[in-house]
Short mmCIF file of C-alpha atoms in Angstrom, two decimals:
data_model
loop_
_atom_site.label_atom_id
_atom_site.label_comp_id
_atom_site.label_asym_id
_atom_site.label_seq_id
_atom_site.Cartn_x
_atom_site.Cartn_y
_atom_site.Cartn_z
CA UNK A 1 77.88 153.80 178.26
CA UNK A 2 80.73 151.04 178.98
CA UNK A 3 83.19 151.34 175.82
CA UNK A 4 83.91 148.23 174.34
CA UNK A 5 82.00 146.31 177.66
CA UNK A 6 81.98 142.72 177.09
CA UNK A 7 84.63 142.04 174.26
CA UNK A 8 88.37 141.39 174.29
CA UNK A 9 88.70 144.28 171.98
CA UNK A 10 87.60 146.55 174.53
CA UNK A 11 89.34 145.40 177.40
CA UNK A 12 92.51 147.54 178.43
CA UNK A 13 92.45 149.33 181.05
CA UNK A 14 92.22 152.87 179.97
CA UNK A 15 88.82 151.95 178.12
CA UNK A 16 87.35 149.96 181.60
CA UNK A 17 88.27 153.37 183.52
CA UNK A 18 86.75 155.50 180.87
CA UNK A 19 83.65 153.47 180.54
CA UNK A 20 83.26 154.35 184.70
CA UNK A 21 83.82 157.97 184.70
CA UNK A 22 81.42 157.60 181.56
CA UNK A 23 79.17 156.40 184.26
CA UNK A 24 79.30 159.43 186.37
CA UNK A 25 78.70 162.05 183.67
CA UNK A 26 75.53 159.94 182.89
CA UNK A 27 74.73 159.93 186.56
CA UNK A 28 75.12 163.28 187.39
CA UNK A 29 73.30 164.11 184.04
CA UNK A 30 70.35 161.77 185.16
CA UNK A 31 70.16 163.46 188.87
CA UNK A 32 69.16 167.19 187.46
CA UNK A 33 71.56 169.07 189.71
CA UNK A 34 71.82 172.13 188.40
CA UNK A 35 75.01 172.93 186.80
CA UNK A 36 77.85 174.23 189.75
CA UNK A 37 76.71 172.94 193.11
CA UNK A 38 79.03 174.93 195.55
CA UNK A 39 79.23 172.46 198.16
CA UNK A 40 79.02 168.19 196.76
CA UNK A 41 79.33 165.68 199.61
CA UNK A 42 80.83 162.53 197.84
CA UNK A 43 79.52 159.51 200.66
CA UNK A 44 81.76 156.47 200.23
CA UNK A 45 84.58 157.83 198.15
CA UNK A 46 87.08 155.39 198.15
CA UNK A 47 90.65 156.99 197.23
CA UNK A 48 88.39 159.68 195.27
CA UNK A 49 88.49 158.39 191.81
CA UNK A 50 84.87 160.07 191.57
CA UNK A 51 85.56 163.01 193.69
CA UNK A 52 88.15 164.14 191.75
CA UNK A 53 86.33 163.17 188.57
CA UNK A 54 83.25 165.17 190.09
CA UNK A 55 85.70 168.27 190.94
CA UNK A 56 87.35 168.37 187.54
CA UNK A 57 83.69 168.08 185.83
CA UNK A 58 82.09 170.89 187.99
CA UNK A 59 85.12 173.02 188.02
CA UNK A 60 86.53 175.35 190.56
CA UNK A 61 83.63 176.80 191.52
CA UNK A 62 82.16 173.71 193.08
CA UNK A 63 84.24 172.06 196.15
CA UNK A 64 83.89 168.29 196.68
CA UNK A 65 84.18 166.49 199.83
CA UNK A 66 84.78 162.85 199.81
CA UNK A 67 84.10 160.99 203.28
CA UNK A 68 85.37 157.50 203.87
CA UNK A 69 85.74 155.28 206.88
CA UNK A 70 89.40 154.44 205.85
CA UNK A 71 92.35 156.71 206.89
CA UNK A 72 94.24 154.87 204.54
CA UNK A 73 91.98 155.45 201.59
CA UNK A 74 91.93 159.46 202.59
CA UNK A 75 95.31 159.35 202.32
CA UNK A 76 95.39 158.00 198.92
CA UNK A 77 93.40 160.00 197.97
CA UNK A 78 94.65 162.93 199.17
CA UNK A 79 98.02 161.81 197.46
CA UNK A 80 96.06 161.75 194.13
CA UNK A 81 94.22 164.95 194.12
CA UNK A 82 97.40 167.16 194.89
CA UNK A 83 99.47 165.11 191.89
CA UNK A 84 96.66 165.40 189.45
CA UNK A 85 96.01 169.51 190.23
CA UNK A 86 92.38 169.06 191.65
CA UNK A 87 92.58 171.18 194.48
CA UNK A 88 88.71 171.96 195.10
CA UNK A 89 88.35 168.17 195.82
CA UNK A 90 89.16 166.70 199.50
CA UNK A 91 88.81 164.37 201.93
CA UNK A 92 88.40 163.17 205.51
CA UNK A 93 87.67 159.99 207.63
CA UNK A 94 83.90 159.77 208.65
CA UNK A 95 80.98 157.56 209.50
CA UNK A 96 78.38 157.80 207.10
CA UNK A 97 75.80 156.67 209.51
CA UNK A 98 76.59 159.45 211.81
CA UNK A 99 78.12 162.77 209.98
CA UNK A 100 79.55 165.65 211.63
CA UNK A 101 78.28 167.77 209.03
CA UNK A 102 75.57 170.41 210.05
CA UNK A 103 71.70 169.89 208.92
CA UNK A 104 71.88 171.41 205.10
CA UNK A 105 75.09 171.75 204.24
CA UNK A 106 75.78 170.52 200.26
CA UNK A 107 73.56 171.43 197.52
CA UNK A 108 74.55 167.66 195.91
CA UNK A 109 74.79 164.99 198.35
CA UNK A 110 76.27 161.67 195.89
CA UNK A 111 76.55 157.99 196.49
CA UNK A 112 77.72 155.47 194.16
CA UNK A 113 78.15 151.99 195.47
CA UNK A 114 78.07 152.68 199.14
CA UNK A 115 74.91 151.36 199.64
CA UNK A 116 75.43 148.19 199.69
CA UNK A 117 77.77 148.70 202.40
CA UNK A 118 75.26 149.94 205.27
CA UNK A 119 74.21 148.06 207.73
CA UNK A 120 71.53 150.57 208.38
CA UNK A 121 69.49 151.82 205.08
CA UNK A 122 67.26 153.95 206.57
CA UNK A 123 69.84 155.84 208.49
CA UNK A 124 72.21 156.15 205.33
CA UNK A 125 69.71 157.62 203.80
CA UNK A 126 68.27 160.16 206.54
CA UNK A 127 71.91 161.51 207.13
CA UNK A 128 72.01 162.25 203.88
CA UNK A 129 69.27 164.12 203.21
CA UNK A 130 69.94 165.82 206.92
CA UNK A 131 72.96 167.39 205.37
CA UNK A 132 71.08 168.14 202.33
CA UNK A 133 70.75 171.78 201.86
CA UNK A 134 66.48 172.45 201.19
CA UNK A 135 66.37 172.26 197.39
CA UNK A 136 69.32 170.28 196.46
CA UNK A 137 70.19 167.69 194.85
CA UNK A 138 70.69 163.79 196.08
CA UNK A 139 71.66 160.71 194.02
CA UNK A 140 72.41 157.69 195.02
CA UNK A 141 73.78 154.60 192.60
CA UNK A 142 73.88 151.09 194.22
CA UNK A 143 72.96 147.62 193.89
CA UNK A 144 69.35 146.31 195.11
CA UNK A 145 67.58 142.76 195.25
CA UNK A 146 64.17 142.69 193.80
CA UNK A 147 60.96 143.54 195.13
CA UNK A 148 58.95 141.80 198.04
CA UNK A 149 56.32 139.93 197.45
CA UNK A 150 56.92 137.38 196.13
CA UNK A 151 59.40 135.61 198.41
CA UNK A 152 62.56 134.83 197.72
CA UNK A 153 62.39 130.69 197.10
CA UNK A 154 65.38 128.64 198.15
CA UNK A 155 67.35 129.21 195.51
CA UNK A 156 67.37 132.81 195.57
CA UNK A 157 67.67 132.77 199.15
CA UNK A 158 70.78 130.77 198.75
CA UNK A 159 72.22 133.45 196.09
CA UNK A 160 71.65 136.43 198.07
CA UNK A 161 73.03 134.81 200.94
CA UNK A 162 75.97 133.95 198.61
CA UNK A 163 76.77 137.10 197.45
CA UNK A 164 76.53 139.09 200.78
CA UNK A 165 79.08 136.36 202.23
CA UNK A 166 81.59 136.72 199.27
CA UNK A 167 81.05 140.66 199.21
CA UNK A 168 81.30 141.00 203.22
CA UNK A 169 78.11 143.26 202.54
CA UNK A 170 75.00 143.17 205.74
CA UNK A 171 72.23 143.02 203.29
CA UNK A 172 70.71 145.13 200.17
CA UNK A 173 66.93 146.06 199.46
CA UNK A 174 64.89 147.40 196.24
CA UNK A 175 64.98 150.22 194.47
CA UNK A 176 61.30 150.44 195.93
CA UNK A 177 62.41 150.45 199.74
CA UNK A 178 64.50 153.37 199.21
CA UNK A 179 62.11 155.29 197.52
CA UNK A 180 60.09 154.58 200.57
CA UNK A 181 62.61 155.54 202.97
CA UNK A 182 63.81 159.07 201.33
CA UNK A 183 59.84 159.78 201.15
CA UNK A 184 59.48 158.45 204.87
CA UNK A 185 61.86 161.82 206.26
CA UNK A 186 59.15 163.33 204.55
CA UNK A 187 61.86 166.20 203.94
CA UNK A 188 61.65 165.59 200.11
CA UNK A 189 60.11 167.63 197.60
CA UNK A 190 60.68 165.05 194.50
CA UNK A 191 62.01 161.53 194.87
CA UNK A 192 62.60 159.12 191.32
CA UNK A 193 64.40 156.24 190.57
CA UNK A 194 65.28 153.66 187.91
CA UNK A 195 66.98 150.25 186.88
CA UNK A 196 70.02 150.84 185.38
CA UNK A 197 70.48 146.65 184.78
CA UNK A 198 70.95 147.41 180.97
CA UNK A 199 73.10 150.19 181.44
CA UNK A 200 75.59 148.30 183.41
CA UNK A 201 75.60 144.79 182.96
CA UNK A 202 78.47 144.40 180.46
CA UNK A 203 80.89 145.93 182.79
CA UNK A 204 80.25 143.02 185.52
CA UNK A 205 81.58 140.33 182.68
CA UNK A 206 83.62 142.83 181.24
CA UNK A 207 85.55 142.76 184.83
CA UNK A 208 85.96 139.41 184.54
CA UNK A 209 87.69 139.84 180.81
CA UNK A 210 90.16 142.31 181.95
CA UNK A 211 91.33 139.83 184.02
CA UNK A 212 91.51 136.98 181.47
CA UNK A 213 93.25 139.76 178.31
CA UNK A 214 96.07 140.55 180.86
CA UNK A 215 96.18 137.83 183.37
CA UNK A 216 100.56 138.80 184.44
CA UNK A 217 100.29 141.27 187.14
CA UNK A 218 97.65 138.41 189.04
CA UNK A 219 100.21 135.35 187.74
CA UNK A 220 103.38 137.84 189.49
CA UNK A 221 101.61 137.83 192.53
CA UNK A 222 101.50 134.74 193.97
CA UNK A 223 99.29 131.50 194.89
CA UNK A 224 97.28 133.81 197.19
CA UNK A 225 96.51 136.35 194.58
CA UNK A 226 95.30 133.72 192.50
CA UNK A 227 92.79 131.76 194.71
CA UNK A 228 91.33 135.45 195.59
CA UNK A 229 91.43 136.47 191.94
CA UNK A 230 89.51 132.75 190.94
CA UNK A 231 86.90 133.53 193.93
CA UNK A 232 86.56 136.41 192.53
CA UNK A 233 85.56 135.96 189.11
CA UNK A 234 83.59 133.44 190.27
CA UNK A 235 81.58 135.98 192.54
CA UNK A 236 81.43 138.25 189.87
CA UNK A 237 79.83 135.51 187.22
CA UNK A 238 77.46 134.48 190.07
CA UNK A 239 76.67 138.58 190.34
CA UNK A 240 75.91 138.68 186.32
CA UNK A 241 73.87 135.81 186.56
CA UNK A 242 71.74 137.41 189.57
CA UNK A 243 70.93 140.73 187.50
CA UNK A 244 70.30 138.32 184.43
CA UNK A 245 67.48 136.68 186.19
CA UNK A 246 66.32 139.98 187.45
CA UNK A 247 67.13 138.78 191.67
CA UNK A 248 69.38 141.62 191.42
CA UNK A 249 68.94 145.02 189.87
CA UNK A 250 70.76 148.20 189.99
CA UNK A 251 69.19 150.57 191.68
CA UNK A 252 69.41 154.82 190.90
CA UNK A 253 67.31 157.04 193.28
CA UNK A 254 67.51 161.07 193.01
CA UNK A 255 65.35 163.73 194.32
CA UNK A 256 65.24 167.10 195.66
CA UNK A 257 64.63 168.39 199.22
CA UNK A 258 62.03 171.10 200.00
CA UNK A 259 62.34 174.32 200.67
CA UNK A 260 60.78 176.08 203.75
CA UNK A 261 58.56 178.27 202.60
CA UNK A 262 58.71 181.76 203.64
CA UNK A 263 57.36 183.33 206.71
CA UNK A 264 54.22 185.54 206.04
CA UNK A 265 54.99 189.15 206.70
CA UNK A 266 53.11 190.87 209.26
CA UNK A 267 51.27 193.42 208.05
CA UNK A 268 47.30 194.46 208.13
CA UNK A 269 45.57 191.53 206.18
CA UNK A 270 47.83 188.52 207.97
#
């Protein structure tokens, strides 16, 4: 999946942004949409690298909407799609935790790496499925911790607590809990998920070695760029290490959302 992952070889750019949009064909491959959604809600989108990856892949019949708390990052990202052609993609500042999106709206509702940034699982994952239209398609791509029991002992206490400090995130949970919370709205039809550790692992060293092949643009910037770019790698290592020893994992959840079934007809036998 990553192209060239893990080896100096493989480490220019082009091939690290490759081996990512890689990861979305994979992903949507793995989620069973069917082929077209009309309407993909993109939750966490950044500046819309995967939006516009998404748009491009689906083509014009499907339109993409990217939501992101950052006006900035719209705006990017905005910027992008009109240079790069992709005019069914777009974007607009929201709150994931509370959309203004009607109940069913998008056939695919997709988050990758946004997760981790909720302070409130079970309501990032009830909004989406609210705007889930009843048998579409939702898949979600993020980093978990392990299962509970057994406790986390010191040491993995003190890693966790590590690695939400250095990645400003509130706090992550299994693969298992969300399973349990998209089965809790009880508005699913089909809910899966898998570990995608050995699928993705390279790329968290391989970030490290992009760094290290073509270190100028971080030695250019200053003393300040290169304490954050140290912590960094650092954080990073301390991430690979985490999945390594299985504290971490990396969670993908899909399903689809029920359909309401049809009202009897009245007639002489109902």
């Amino acid at each position: 999946m990553a192209k060239g992952a893990g080896t100096l070889i493989g480490c220019n750019v082009k091939n690290f942004i490759e081996a990512k949009f890689d990861f979305v064909d994979k992903m949507f491959e793995w989620s069973g949409c069917p082929p077209e959604p009309a309407r993909v809600l993109d939750v966490g989108c950044g500046i819309g690298g995967t939006s516009r990856h998404l748009a491009k892949l689906l083509g014009t019949k499907s339109q993409v909407q990217g939501i992101t708390l950052s006006p900035n990052q719209v705006e990017r990202a905005t910027e992008l799609a009109k240079t790069q052609g992709v005019e069914n993609a777009s974007f607009q500042v929201m709150n994931a935790l509370q959309m203004e999106f009607e109940d069913n709206t998008f056939d695919l509702v997709w988050a990758c790496e946004s997760g981790e940034h909720m302070p409130d699982k079970k309501k990032y994952v009830q909004e989406m499925i609210r705007v889930l239209k009843p048998g579409g398609t939702i898949v979600i791509a993020t980093w978990c911790q392990r299962e509970t029991p057994p406790a986390f002992n010191a040491v993995e206490q003190a890693n966790l607590k590590f690695l939400y400090e250095e990645w400003a995130h509130p706090y992550f949970i299994s693969i298992e809990e969300y399973v349990r919370l998209m089965e809790g709205t009880e508005a699913m039809a089909t809910v899966g998920s898998a570990n995608w550790v050995r699928e993705t692992i390279r790329s968290w060293r391989h970030s490290i070695w992009v760094g290290v092949y073509d270190p100028w643009p971080v030695v250019f910037a200053g003393p300040r760029m290169w304490y954050k770019t140290v912590r960094e790698i650092v954080t990073l290592e301390r991430m690979h290490r985490a999945f390594d020893c299985d504290l971490m994992t990396y969670g993908m959840m899909k399903g689809t959302k029920k359909v309401a079934p049809e009202p009897k007809k009245a007639g002489w036998f109902s």
